[in-house]
JSON list of C-alpha atoms in Angstrom, two decimals:
[
{"chain": "A", "resi": 184, "resn": "UNK", "atom": "CA", "xyz": [2.21, 15.45, -11.87]},
{"chain": "A", "resi": 185, "resn": "UNK", "atom": "CA", "xyz": [0.81, 14.12, -15.12]},
{"chain": "A", "resi": 186, "resn": "UNK", "atom": "CA", "xyz": [-2.35, 15.37, -16.79]},
{"chain": "A", "resi": 187, "resn": "UNK", "atom": "CA", "xyz": [-4.05, 12.13, -15.67]},
{"chain": "A", "resi": 188, "resn": "UNK", "atom": "CA", "xyz": [-3.17, 13.00, -12.06]},
{"chain": "A", "resi": 189, "resn": "UNK", "atom": "CA", "xyz": [-4.29, 16.65, -12.25]},
{"chain": "A", "resi": 190, "resn": "UNK", "atom": "CA", "xyz": [-7.86, 15.84, -11.15]},
{"chain": "A", "resi": 191, "resn": "UNK", "atom": "CA", "xyz": [-6.69, 13.27, -8.64]},
{"chain": "A", "resi": 192, "resn": "UNK", "atom": "CA", "xyz": [-7.65, 13.72, -5.02]},
{"chain": "A", "resi": 193, "resn": "UNK", "atom": "CA", "xyz": [-5.72, 11.70, -2.44]},
{"chain": "A", "resi": 194, "resn": "UNK", "atom": "CA", "xyz": [-7.02, 11.55, 1.10]},
{"chain": "A", "resi": 195, "resn": "UNK", "atom": "CA", "xyz": [-7.79, 9.23, 3.98]},
{"chain": "A", "resi": 196, "resn": "UNK", "atom": "CA", "xyz": [-10.24, 6.41, 3.42]},
{"chain": "A", "resi": 197, "resn": "UNK", "atom": "CA", "xyz": [-13.56, 6.34, 5.26]},
{"chain": "A", "resi": 198, "resn": "UNK", "atom": "CA", "xyz": [-15.66, 3.37, 6.30]},
{"chain": "A", "resi": 199, "resn": "UNK", "atom": "CA", "xyz": [-17.94, 4.18, 3.34]},
{"chain": "A", "resi": 200, "resn": "UNK", "atom": "CA", "xyz": [-14.95, 3.38, 1.05]},
{"chain": "A", "resi": 201, "resn": "UNK", "atom": "CA", "xyz": [-14.37, -0.10, 2.48]},
{"chain": "A", "resi": 202, "resn": "UNK", "atom": "CA", "xyz": [-16.61, -2.02, 0.08]},
{"chain": "A", "resi": 203, "resn": "UNK", "atom": "CA", "xyz": [-15.05, -0.36, -2.99]},
{"chain": "A", "resi": 204, "resn": "UNK", "atom": "CA", "xyz": [-11.52, -1.01, -1.71]},
{"chain": "A", "resi": 205, "resn": "UNK", "atom": "CA", "xyz": [-12.43, -4.67, -1.24]},
{"chain": "A", "resi": 206, "resn": "UNK", "atom": "CA", "xyz": [-13.75, -4.81, -4.83]},
{"chain": "A", "resi": 207, "resn": "UNK", "atom": "CA", "xyz": [-10.61, -3.16, -6.22]},
{"chain": "A", "resi": 208, "resn": "UNK", "atom": "CA", "xyz": [-8.45, -5.68, -4.33]},
{"chain": "A", "resi": 209, "resn": "UNK", "atom": "CA", "xyz": [-10.63, -8.58, -5.50]},
{"chain": "A", "resi": 210, "resn": "UNK", "atom": "CA", "xyz": [-10.58, -7.43, -9.13]},
{"chain": "A", "resi": 211, "resn": "UNK", "atom": "CA", "xyz": [-6.79, -7.05, -9.06]},
{"chain": "A", "resi": 212, "resn": "UNK", "atom": "CA", "xyz": [-6.47, -10.86, -9.19]},
{"chain": "A", "resi": 213, "resn": "UNK", "atom": "CA", "xyz": [-2.95, -10.54, -7.71]},
{"chain": "A", "resi": 214, "resn": "UNK", "atom": "CA", "xyz": [-3.49, -9.35, -4.14]},
{"chain": "A", "resi": 215, "resn": "UNK", "atom": "CA", "xyz": [-4.26, -11.72, -1.31]},
{"chain": "A", "resi": 216, "resn": "UNK", "atom": "CA", "xyz": [-7.91, -10.88, -0.75]},
{"chain": "A", "resi": 217, "resn": "UNK", "atom": "CA", "xyz": [-8.83, -10.22, 2.85]},
{"chain": "A", "resi": 218, "resn": "UNK", "atom": "CA", "xyz": [-12.41, -10.45, 4.10]},
{"chain": "A", "resi": 219, "resn": "UNK", "atom": "CA", "xyz": [-14.71, -7.56, 3.20]},
{"chain": "A", "resi": 220, "resn": "UNK", "atom": "CA", "xyz": [-15.02, -6.94, 6.94]},
{"chain": "A", "resi": 221, "resn": "UNK", "atom": "CA", "xyz": [-11.27, -6.34, 7.20]},
{"chain": "A", "resi": 222, "resn": "UNK", "atom": "CA", "xyz": [-11.41, -3.55, 4.60]},
{"chain": "A", "resi": 223, "resn": "UNK", "atom": "CA", "xyz": [-14.17, -1.85, 6.60]},
{"chain": "A", "resi": 224, "resn": "UNK", "atom": "CA", "xyz": [-12.08, -2.12, 9.76]},
{"chain": "A", "resi": 225, "resn": "UNK", "atom": "CA", "xyz": [-8.97, -0.93, 7.92]},
{"chain": "A", "resi": 226, "resn": "UNK", "atom": "CA", "xyz": [-10.80, 2.20, 6.74]},
{"chain": "A", "resi": 227, "resn": "UNK", "atom": "CA", "xyz": [-11.96, 2.88, 10.29]},
{"chain": "A", "resi": 228, "resn": "UNK", "atom": "CA", "xyz": [-8.90, 1.97, 12.37]},
{"chain": "A", "resi": 229, "resn": "UNK", "atom": "CA", "xyz": [-5.98, 2.65, 10.01]},
{"chain": "A", "resi": 230, "resn": "UNK", "atom": "CA", "xyz": [-7.26, 5.60, 7.96]},
{"chain": "A", "resi": 231, "resn": "UNK", "atom": "CA", "xyz": [-4.44, 7.81, 9.30]},
{"chain": "A", "resi": 232, "resn": "UNK", "atom": "CA", "xyz": [-1.84, 5.50, 7.76]},
{"chain": "A", "resi": 233, "resn": "UNK", "atom": "CA", "xyz": [-3.71, 4.66, 4.56]},
{"chain": "A", "resi": 234, "resn": "UNK", "atom": "CA", "xyz": [-4.68, 6.62, 1.45]},
{"chain": "A", "resi": 235, "resn": "UNK", "atom": "CA", "xyz": [-7.35, 6.52, -1.21]},
{"chain": "A", "resi": 236, "resn": "UNK", "atom": "CA", "xyz": [-7.29, 8.10, -4.66]},
{"chain": "A", "resi": 237, "resn": "UNK", "atom": "CA", "xyz": [-10.60, 9.52, -5.82]},
{"chain": "A", "resi": 238, "resn": "UNK", "atom": "CA", "xyz": [-11.84, 10.33, -9.30]},
{"chain": "A", "resi": 239, "resn": "UNK", "atom": "CA", "xyz": [-13.48, 13.62, -10.25]},
{"chain": "A", "resi": 240, "resn": "UNK", "atom": "CA", "xyz": [-16.76, 12.39, -8.70]},
{"chain": "A", "resi": 241, "resn": "UNK", "atom": "CA", "xyz": [-15.13, 11.43, -5.38]},
{"chain": "A", "resi": 242, "resn": "UNK", "atom": "CA", "xyz": [-15.29, 7.69, -5.98]},
{"chain": "A", "resi": 243, "resn": "UNK", "atom": "CA", "xyz": [-12.32, 5.54, -4.91]},
{"chain": "A", "resi": 244, "resn": "UNK", "atom": "CA", "xyz": [-10.14, 4.39, -7.81]},
{"chain": "A", "resi": 245, "resn": "UNK", "atom": "CA", "xyz": [-7.09, 3.20, -5.89]},
{"chain": "A", "resi": 246, "resn": "UNK", "atom": "CA", "xyz": [-5.71, 2.78, -2.41]},
{"chain": "A", "resi": 247, "resn": "UNK", "atom": "CA", "xyz": [-2.73, 2.09, -0.20]},
{"chain": "A", "resi": 248, "resn": "UNK", "atom": "CA", "xyz": [-3.27, 0.49, 3.20]},
{"chain": "A", "resi": 249, "resn": "UNK", "atom": "CA", "xyz": [-0.61, 0.67, 5.85]},
{"chain": "A", "resi": 250, "resn": "UNK", "atom": "CA", "xyz": [0.14, 0.88, 9.53]},
{"chain": "A", "resi": 251, "resn": "UNK", "atom": "CA", "xyz": [2.89, 2.05, 11.86]},
{"chain": "A", "resi": 252, "resn": "UNK", "atom": "CA", "xyz": [4.92, -0.86, 13.18]},
{"chain": "A", "resi": 253, "resn": "UNK", "atom": "CA", "xyz": [4.29, -1.07, 16.94]},
{"chain": "A", "resi": 254, "resn": "UNK", "atom": "CA", "xyz": [7.95, -1.81, 17.73]},
{"chain": "A", "resi": 255, "resn": "UNK", "atom": "CA", "xyz": [9.20, 0.75, 15.21]},
{"chain": "A", "resi": 256, "resn": "UNK", "atom": "CA", "xyz": [6.69, 3.65, 15.08]},
{"chain": "A", "resi": 257, "resn": "UNK", "atom": "CA", "xyz": [8.73, 5.64, 12.52]},
{"chain": "A", "resi": 258, "resn": "UNK", "atom": "CA", "xyz": [8.27, 2.75, 10.07]},
{"chain": "A", "resi": 259, "resn": "UNK", "atom": "CA", "xyz": [5.22, 2.60, 7.81]},
{"chain": "A", "resi": 260, "resn": "UNK", "atom": "CA", "xyz": [4.40, -0.96, 6.76]},
{"chain": "A", "resi": 261, "resn": "UNK", "atom": "CA", "xyz": [2.52, -0.84, 3.45]},
{"chain": "A", "resi": 262, "resn": "UNK", "atom": "CA", "xyz": [0.04, -3.72, 3.41]},
{"chain": "A", "resi": 263, "resn": "UNK", "atom": "CA", "xyz": [-1.62, -3.39, 0.00]},
{"chain": "A", "resi": 264, "resn": "UNK", "atom": "CA", "xyz": [-1.49, -1.11, -3.03]},
{"chain": "A", "resi": 265, "resn": "UNK", "atom": "CA", "xyz": [-4.17, -1.40, -5.71]},
{"chain": "A", "resi": 266, "resn": "UNK", "atom": "CA", "xyz": [-5.54, 0.70, -8.55]},
{"chain": "A", "resi": 267, "resn": "UNK", "atom": "CA", "xyz": [-8.80, 0.02, -10.34]},
{"chain": "A", "resi": 268, "resn": "UNK", "atom": "CA", "xyz": [-8.10, -1.59, -13.71]},
{"chain": "A", "resi": 269, "resn": "UNK", "atom": "CA", "xyz": [-9.63, 1.30, -15.69]},
{"chain": "A", "resi": 270, "resn": "UNK", "atom": "CA", "xyz": [-7.14, 3.72, -14.10]},
{"chain": "A", "resi": 271, "resn": "UNK", "atom": "CA", "xyz": [-3.89, 1.74, -14.26]},
{"chain": "A", "resi": 272, "resn": "UNK", "atom": "CA", "xyz": [-0.82, 2.91, -16.15]},
{"chain": "A", "resi": 273, "resn": "UNK", "atom": "CA", "xyz": [-1.15, 6.55, -15.12]},
{"chain": "A", "resi": 274, "resn": "UNK", "atom": "CA", "xyz": [1.21, 6.63, -12.15]},
{"chain": "A", "resi": 275, "resn": "UNK", "atom": "CA", "xyz": [-1.57, 6.56, -9.56]},
{"chain": "A", "resi": 276, "resn": "UNK", "atom": "CA", "xyz": [0.07, 3.92, -7.38]},
{"chain": "A", "resi": 277, "resn": "UNK", "atom": "CA", "xyz": [3.25, 6.02, -7.21]},
{"chain": "A", "resi": 278, "resn": "UNK", "atom": "CA", "xyz": [1.25, 9.17, -6.44]},
{"chain": "A", "resi": 279, "resn": "UNK", "atom": "CA", "xyz": [-0.63, 7.35, -3.67]},
{"chain": "A", "resi": 280, "resn": "UNK", "atom": "CA", "xyz": [2.56, 5.98, -2.16]},
{"chain": "A", "resi": 281, "resn": "UNK", "atom": "CA", "xyz": [4.35, 9.34, -2.33]},
{"chain": "A", "resi": 282, "resn": "UNK", "atom": "CA", "xyz": [1.35, 11.14, -0.83]},
{"chain": "A", "resi": 283, "resn": "UNK", "atom": "CA", "xyz": [1.00, 8.66, 2.03]},
{"chain": "A", "resi": 284, "resn": "UNK", "atom": "CA", "xyz": [4.73, 8.75, 2.77]},
{"chain": "A", "resi": 285, "resn": "UNK", "atom": "CA", "xyz": [4.70, 12.55, 2.90]},
{"chain": "A", "resi": 286, "resn": "UNK", "atom": "CA", "xyz": [1.63, 12.64, 5.15]},
{"chain": "A", "resi": 287, "resn": "UNK", "atom": "CA", "xyz": [2.91, 10.02, 7.60]},
{"chain": "A", "resi": 288, "resn": "UNK", "atom": "CA", "xyz": [6.34, 11.67, 7.68]},
{"chain": "A", "resi": 289, "resn": "UNK", "atom": "CA", "xyz": [4.73, 15.01, 8.61]},
{"chain": "A", "resi": 290, "resn": "UNK", "atom": "CA", "xyz": [2.24, 13.58, 11.10]},
{"chain": "A", "resi": 291, "resn": "UNK", "atom": "CA", "xyz": [4.15, 10.66, 12.63]},
{"chain": "A", "resi": 292, "resn": "UNK", "atom": "CA", "xyz": [7.83, 11.21, 11.82]},
{"chain": "A", "resi": 293, "resn": "UNK", "atom": "CA", "xyz": [7.93, 8.23, 9.45]},
{"chain": "A", "resi": 294, "resn": "UNK", "atom": "CA", "xyz": [11.38, 7.86, 7.89]},
{"chain": "A", "resi": 295, "resn": "UNK", "atom": "CA", "xyz": [11.23, 4.24, 6.70]},
{"chain": "A", "resi": 296, "resn": "UNK", "atom": "CA", "xyz": [8.76, 2.33, 4.52]},
{"chain": "A", "resi": 297, "resn": "UNK", "atom": "CA", "xyz": [8.48, -1.43, 4.51]},
{"chain": "A", "resi": 298, "resn": "UNK", "atom": "CA", "xyz": [6.41, -3.78, 2.39]},
{"chain": "A", "resi": 299, "resn": "UNK", "atom": "CA", "xyz": [6.51, -7.41, 1.37]},
{"chain": "A", "resi": 300, "resn": "UNK", "atom": "CA", "xyz": [6.45, -8.59, -2.23]},
{"chain": "A", "resi": 301, "resn": "UNK", "atom": "CA", "xyz": [6.26, -12.10, -3.59]},
{"chain": "A", "resi": 302, "resn": "UNK", "atom": "CA", "xyz": [8.94, -12.96, -6.16]},
{"chain": "A", "resi": 303, "resn": "UNK", "atom": "CA", "xyz": [7.76, -12.33, -9.69]},
{"chain": "A", "resi": 304, "resn": "UNK", "atom": "CA", "xyz": [5.41, -9.45, -8.81]},
{"chain": "A", "resi": 305, "resn": "UNK", "atom": "CA", "xyz": [7.28, -7.14, -11.15]},
{"chain": "A", "resi": 306, "resn": "UNK", "atom": "CA", "xyz": [4.76, -4.29, -10.90]},
{"chain": "A", "resi": 307, "resn": "UNK", "atom": "CA", "xyz": [5.26, -4.03, -7.13]},
{"chain": "A", "resi": 308, "resn": "UNK", "atom": "CA", "xyz": [9.01, -4.55, -7.42]},
{"chain": "A", "resi": 309, "resn": "UNK", "atom": "CA", "xyz": [9.20, -1.63, -9.88]},
{"chain": "A", "resi": 310, "resn": "UNK", "atom": "CA", "xyz": [6.86, 0.56, -7.79]},
{"chain": "A", "resi": 311, "resn": "UNK", "atom": "CA", "xyz": [8.90, 0.25, -4.60]},
{"chain": "A", "resi": 312, "resn": "UNK", "atom": "CA", "xyz": [12.31, 0.34, -6.29]},
{"chain": "A", "resi": 313, "resn": "UNK", "atom": "CA", "xyz": [11.31, 3.57, -8.06]},
{"chain": "A", "resi": 314, "resn": "UNK", "atom": "CA", "xyz": [9.91, 4.93, -4.77]},
{"chain": "A", "resi": 315, "resn": "UNK", "atom": "CA", "xyz": [13.29, 4.37, -3.10]},
{"chain": "A", "resi": 316, "resn": "UNK", "atom": "CA", "xyz": [15.02, 6.18, -5.95]},
{"chain": "A", "resi": 317, "resn": "UNK", "atom": "CA", "xyz": [12.66, 9.16, -5.86]},
{"chain": "A", "resi": 318, "resn": "UNK", "atom": "CA", "xyz": [13.21, 9.51, -2.12]},
{"chain": "A", "resi": 319, "resn": "UNK", "atom": "CA", "xyz": [16.98, 9.07, -2.14]},
{"chain": "A", "resi": 320, "resn": "UNK", "atom": "CA", "xyz": [16.67, 6.06, 0.16]},
{"chain": "A", "resi": 321, "resn": "UNK", "atom": "CA", "xyz": [18.48, 2.79, 0.51]},
{"chain": "A", "resi": 322, "resn": "UNK", "atom": "CA", "xyz": [16.56, -0.35, -0.41]},
{"chain": "A", "resi": 323, "resn": "UNK", "atom": "CA", "xyz": [17.27, -3.58, 1.44]},
{"chain": "A", "resi": 324, "resn": "UNK", "atom": "CA", "xyz": [15.62, -6.91, 0.68]},
{"chain": "A", "resi": 325, "resn": "UNK", "atom": "CA", "xyz": [15.38, -10.10, 2.74]},
{"chain": "A", "resi": 326, "resn": "UNK", "atom": "CA", "xyz": [12.94, -12.98, 2.98]},
{"chain": "A", "resi": 327, "resn": "UNK", "atom": "CA", "xyz": [10.56, -12.19, 5.82]},
{"chain": "A", "resi": 328, "resn": "UNK", "atom": "CA", "xyz": [8.37, -15.29, 5.63]},
{"chain": "A", "resi": 329, "resn": "UNK", "atom": "CA", "xyz": [9.53, -18.39, 3.79]},
{"chain": "A", "resi": 330, "resn": "UNK", "atom": "CA", "xyz": [7.28, -20.73, 1.85]},
{"chain": "A", "resi": 331, "resn": "UNK", "atom": "CA", "xyz": [7.14, -23.28, 4.67]},
{"chain": "A", "resi": 332, "resn": "UNK", "atom": "CA", "xyz": [5.87, -20.78, 7.24]},
{"chain": "A", "resi": 333, "resn": "UNK", "atom": "CA", "xyz": [2.41, -20.46, 5.66]},
{"chain": "A", "resi": 334, "resn": "UNK", "atom": "CA", "xyz": [-0.05, -22.91, 7.21]},
{"chain": "A", "resi": 335, "resn": "UNK", "atom": "CA", "xyz": [-2.61, -22.82, 4.39]},
{"chain": "A", "resi": 336, "resn": "UNK", "atom": "CA", "xyz": [-0.72, -24.61, 1.65]},
{"chain": "A", "resi": 337, "resn": "UNK", "atom": "CA", "xyz": [1.79, -23.55, -0.93]},
{"chain": "A", "resi": 338, "resn": "UNK", "atom": "CA", "xyz": [2.57, -19.85, -0.78]},
{"chain": "A", "resi": 339, "resn": "UNK", "atom": "CA", "xyz": [5.41, -17.95, -2.38]},
{"chain": "A", "resi": 340, "resn": "UNK", "atom": "CA", "xyz": [7.86, -16.40, 0.07]},
{"chain": "A", "resi": 341, "resn": "UNK", "atom": "CA", "xyz": [7.22, -12.83, 1.16]},
{"chain": "A", "resi": 342, "resn": "UNK", "atom": "CA", "xyz": [10.29, -10.68, 0.58]},
{"chain": "A", "resi": 343, "resn": "UNK", "atom": "CA", "xyz": [10.62, -7.68, 2.89]},
{"chain": "A", "resi": 344, "resn": "UNK", "atom": "CA", "xyz": [11.57, -4.44, 1.16]},
{"chain": "A", "resi": 345, "resn": "UNK", "atom": "CA", "xyz": [12.95, -1.93, 3.70]},
{"chain": "A", "resi": 346, "resn": "UNK", "atom": "CA", "xyz": [13.30, 1.60, 2.26]},
{"chain": "A", "resi": 347, "resn": "UNK", "atom": "CA", "xyz": [14.95, 4.33, 4.28]},
{"chain": "A", "resi": 348, "resn": "UNK", "atom": "CA", "xyz": [15.84, 6.66, 5.58]},
{"chain": "A", "resi": 349, "resn": "UNK", "atom": "CA", "xyz": [13.60, 8.78, 3.36]},
{"chain": "A", "resi": 350, "resn": "UNK", "atom": "CA", "xyz": [15.07, 12.11, 2.28]},
{"chain": "A", "resi": 351, "resn": "UNK", "atom": "CA", "xyz": [13.15, 15.03, 3.79]}
]
C-alpha cells in the first residue's frame, strides 16, 4: 500500500453515494454515462458486489460497480471503474479492484472476474492486465458485442476480459 492509499477506506456504497458516483462517472469523460437513477439503484441493489473508495472525510473519490453473473455466480462482472480526477495516478483503481475481488471471493466464492473494454482504452487494459498478473490468473480476451450489435449508432466493440481462476 502506498502512502497515498494509507488513509484510504474501501467499503460498500450506500444510496447516499449514488449522486457522487454519477458525477465521477460523468466527469471521467470516458465511461458510458448511465442515468443518475441507475447509480442510485446500483448503490442500493448491488452494494454487496460494488466498492467505493472514501477520502479522509468519508466522501467518495472512486468506485467499482459489479454484479454476480446469474448463470455463473462465481463470476464477478465489473461494470464500471472510475476515480475522481483529483485522485488519479495513485493506484486507487487497483486497490478498489483488489479489495472488491477479495471481498466477493470471501463472501460469494468468486474465482473469476470479467469486464468489457473498448479497444484503445489503455488505462482499463493496463488495470485489468495488471490485476490478472497480481492474482496469478489467466487472462482471455474475445469480442463480446461487435460494433453492429449496438442499436444507438456507431459504438466501438466491447471486448470481454475473462480473468481466472484467481489465486487464493
